[in-house]
């Protein structure tokens, strides 16, 4: 099964679960972009977005529909935050902006790294390493003042692990992490908490 098909199936499972258990967060998900918008973003960044990431963006363009733009800064709505690690699914405009900002100012940031998820309140999150030389771009986790770590072998595996955790209520653990996080809903809002402390 191709990466693109796996991404479509996993994302359908995730949005179905959100619709049934955290409906307000589904409302924060943008409709998909069209191909011309992806082409324009690639031209702006001077890098190709991997096929599996393209598929995801064509389905939905980030979880930022409820965010507020104040000046040049986005103020993420709590409903935007639902990916593992309590990350926001970046829309295409934010991907380009974060990519350019990090490339210009984040020490060690590489031109082959394309961010797709980020904390709402800190420069931490996930990116695809398009320069890894593998058949699919691995998902890497980045945080301030530390080297990026391999989190998942591919975007499809990241989304499949997320869907499995949501449907089974079990923990999700990135490669190399000792502590799993599990989904918890409180008042219809999904958050990810350390398995030891989650109710």
XYZ file of C-alpha atoms in Angstrom:
199
model
C 0.000 0.000 0.000
C 1.402 3.408 -0.942
C 2.268 6.124 1.553
C -0.398 8.345 0.031
C -3.174 5.749 0.506
C -2.043 5.078 4.070
C -2.118 8.819 4.855
C -5.654 9.138 3.451
C -6.937 6.155 5.448
C -5.272 7.171 8.708
C -6.449 10.772 8.423
C -10.010 9.607 7.773
C -9.844 7.546 10.972
C -8.506 10.526 12.945
C -11.137 12.990 11.726
C -13.905 10.422 12.290
C -12.749 9.932 15.891
C -12.551 13.690 16.432
C -16.038 14.154 14.996
C -17.412 11.639 17.484
C -15.373 12.629 20.542
C -14.072 16.193 20.067
C -16.390 17.813 17.503
C -15.266 21.378 18.255
C -11.791 20.422 17.112
C -13.039 19.173 13.763
C -14.368 22.689 13.193
C -10.815 24.003 13.531
C -9.643 21.938 10.550
C -9.418 23.846 7.278
C -10.623 22.474 3.934
C -7.908 21.161 1.667
C -5.836 23.345 -0.621
C -5.632 22.980 -4.379
C -2.541 21.845 -6.214
C -1.648 25.342 -7.410
C -1.291 26.536 -3.810
C 1.123 23.705 -3.052
C 3.091 24.522 -6.208
C 3.324 28.170 -5.120
C 4.514 27.172 -1.625
C 7.180 24.910 -3.113
C 8.389 27.725 -5.307
C 8.517 30.083 -2.338
C 10.510 27.613 -0.237
C 12.525 26.315 -3.216
C 11.919 22.717 -2.098
C 9.501 19.937 -3.063
C 6.865 18.912 -0.532
C 6.797 15.080 -0.255
C 3.896 13.311 -1.974
C 2.439 12.025 1.304
C 2.442 15.547 2.760
C 0.814 16.876 -0.409
C -1.998 14.336 -0.014
C -2.601 15.435 3.566
C -2.762 19.117 2.591
C -5.121 18.339 -0.295
C -7.433 16.657 2.230
C -7.152 19.353 4.913
C -5.000 22.443 5.171
C -4.034 22.557 8.829
C -6.042 22.919 12.033
C -5.954 26.711 12.144
C -9.484 27.691 11.100
C -10.220 29.209 14.521
C -6.847 30.895 14.993
C -6.610 34.678 15.145
C -3.972 36.708 13.308
C -2.807 39.630 15.454
C -0.351 41.708 13.458
C 2.100 39.121 12.115
C 1.542 36.602 14.918
C -1.008 33.798 15.038
C -2.857 33.228 18.287
C -3.787 29.527 18.177
C -7.240 28.592 19.425
C -7.352 25.698 21.900
C -9.318 23.671 19.343
C -6.388 23.844 16.921
C -4.306 21.703 19.264
C -4.977 17.989 18.852
C -1.997 16.212 17.299
C 0.237 14.097 19.598
C 2.361 16.211 21.888
C -0.462 18.793 21.828
C 0.687 20.161 18.497
C -1.109 22.229 15.879
C -1.371 20.904 12.317
C 0.239 23.768 10.377
C -1.562 25.141 7.359
C 0.347 25.819 4.152
C 0.921 29.500 4.896
C 2.288 28.687 8.349
C 4.498 25.941 6.922
C 6.126 28.475 4.596
C 6.434 31.117 7.331
C 7.886 28.731 9.941
C 10.240 27.232 7.350
C 11.580 30.634 6.323
C 11.850 31.896 9.901
C 13.742 28.811 11.069
C 15.998 28.775 8.025
C 16.883 32.402 8.665
C 17.284 32.292 12.417
C 17.222 28.814 13.960
C 20.763 27.529 14.406
C 21.309 24.302 12.508
C 17.990 24.316 10.646
C 18.401 22.607 7.256
C 16.748 23.559 3.968
C 15.553 19.929 3.572
C 13.406 20.086 6.719
C 9.711 20.896 6.208
C 7.723 21.580 9.413
C 4.160 20.268 9.595
C 3.207 20.439 13.302
C 4.212 22.753 16.112
C 3.375 23.517 19.722
C 0.941 26.389 20.100
C 3.152 28.135 22.649
C 6.746 27.110 21.869
C 9.045 26.468 18.884
C 8.837 22.684 19.279
C 7.224 20.221 16.914
C 7.611 17.822 13.997
C 9.161 18.131 10.558
C 9.727 15.897 7.531
C 13.372 15.333 6.626
C 13.269 15.365 2.832
C 17.042 15.002 2.629
C 17.232 11.712 4.522
C 17.729 9.685 1.352
C 14.990 7.162 2.178
C 11.935 6.213 0.106
C 9.771 8.376 2.360
C 10.690 11.372 4.473
C 11.053 10.394 8.156
C 9.228 12.391 10.827
C 11.652 14.181 13.133
C 10.931 15.899 16.450
C 12.612 19.226 17.145
C 12.840 21.286 20.317
C 14.765 24.295 21.481
C 18.503 23.834 22.118
C 18.592 20.132 21.226
C 19.290 18.123 18.099
C 16.278 16.762 16.185
C 15.327 13.155 16.963
C 13.774 10.506 14.749
C 10.148 10.139 15.847
C 8.521 7.991 13.146
C 9.835 6.406 9.942
C 7.196 8.174 7.833
C 4.226 10.528 7.931
C 1.921 7.560 7.310
C 3.271 5.793 10.403
C 2.865 8.967 12.481
C -0.792 9.305 11.459
C -1.502 5.583 11.800
C -0.033 5.556 15.318
C -2.174 8.590 16.162
C -5.323 6.897 14.848
C -4.499 3.686 16.737
C -4.010 5.620 19.985
C -7.265 7.539 19.579
C -9.331 4.479 18.752
C -7.738 2.244 21.377
C -7.150 4.805 24.118
C -3.610 3.527 24.408
C -0.402 5.499 24.532
C 1.557 6.743 21.547
C 5.310 6.823 21.861
C 7.752 8.300 19.381
C 10.928 6.334 18.722
C 13.437 6.897 21.509
C 10.873 8.263 23.962
C 10.518 6.357 27.211
C 7.182 7.845 28.214
C 4.049 7.247 26.103
C 1.317 9.839 25.823
C -2.327 8.886 25.686
C -5.406 10.782 24.480
C -7.699 12.266 27.118
C -10.901 14.173 26.409
C -12.094 16.781 28.860
C -15.301 18.595 28.029
C -15.068 17.400 24.447
C -11.508 18.695 23.990
C -8.689 16.284 23.165
C -5.359 16.594 24.944
C -2.373 14.253 25.152
C -1.043 13.482 28.634
C 1.717 11.348 30.042
C 0.351 7.853 30.483
C 1.355 7.763 34.167
C -0.655 10.879 35.026
C -3.606 10.564 32.668
C -6.866 9.642 34.412
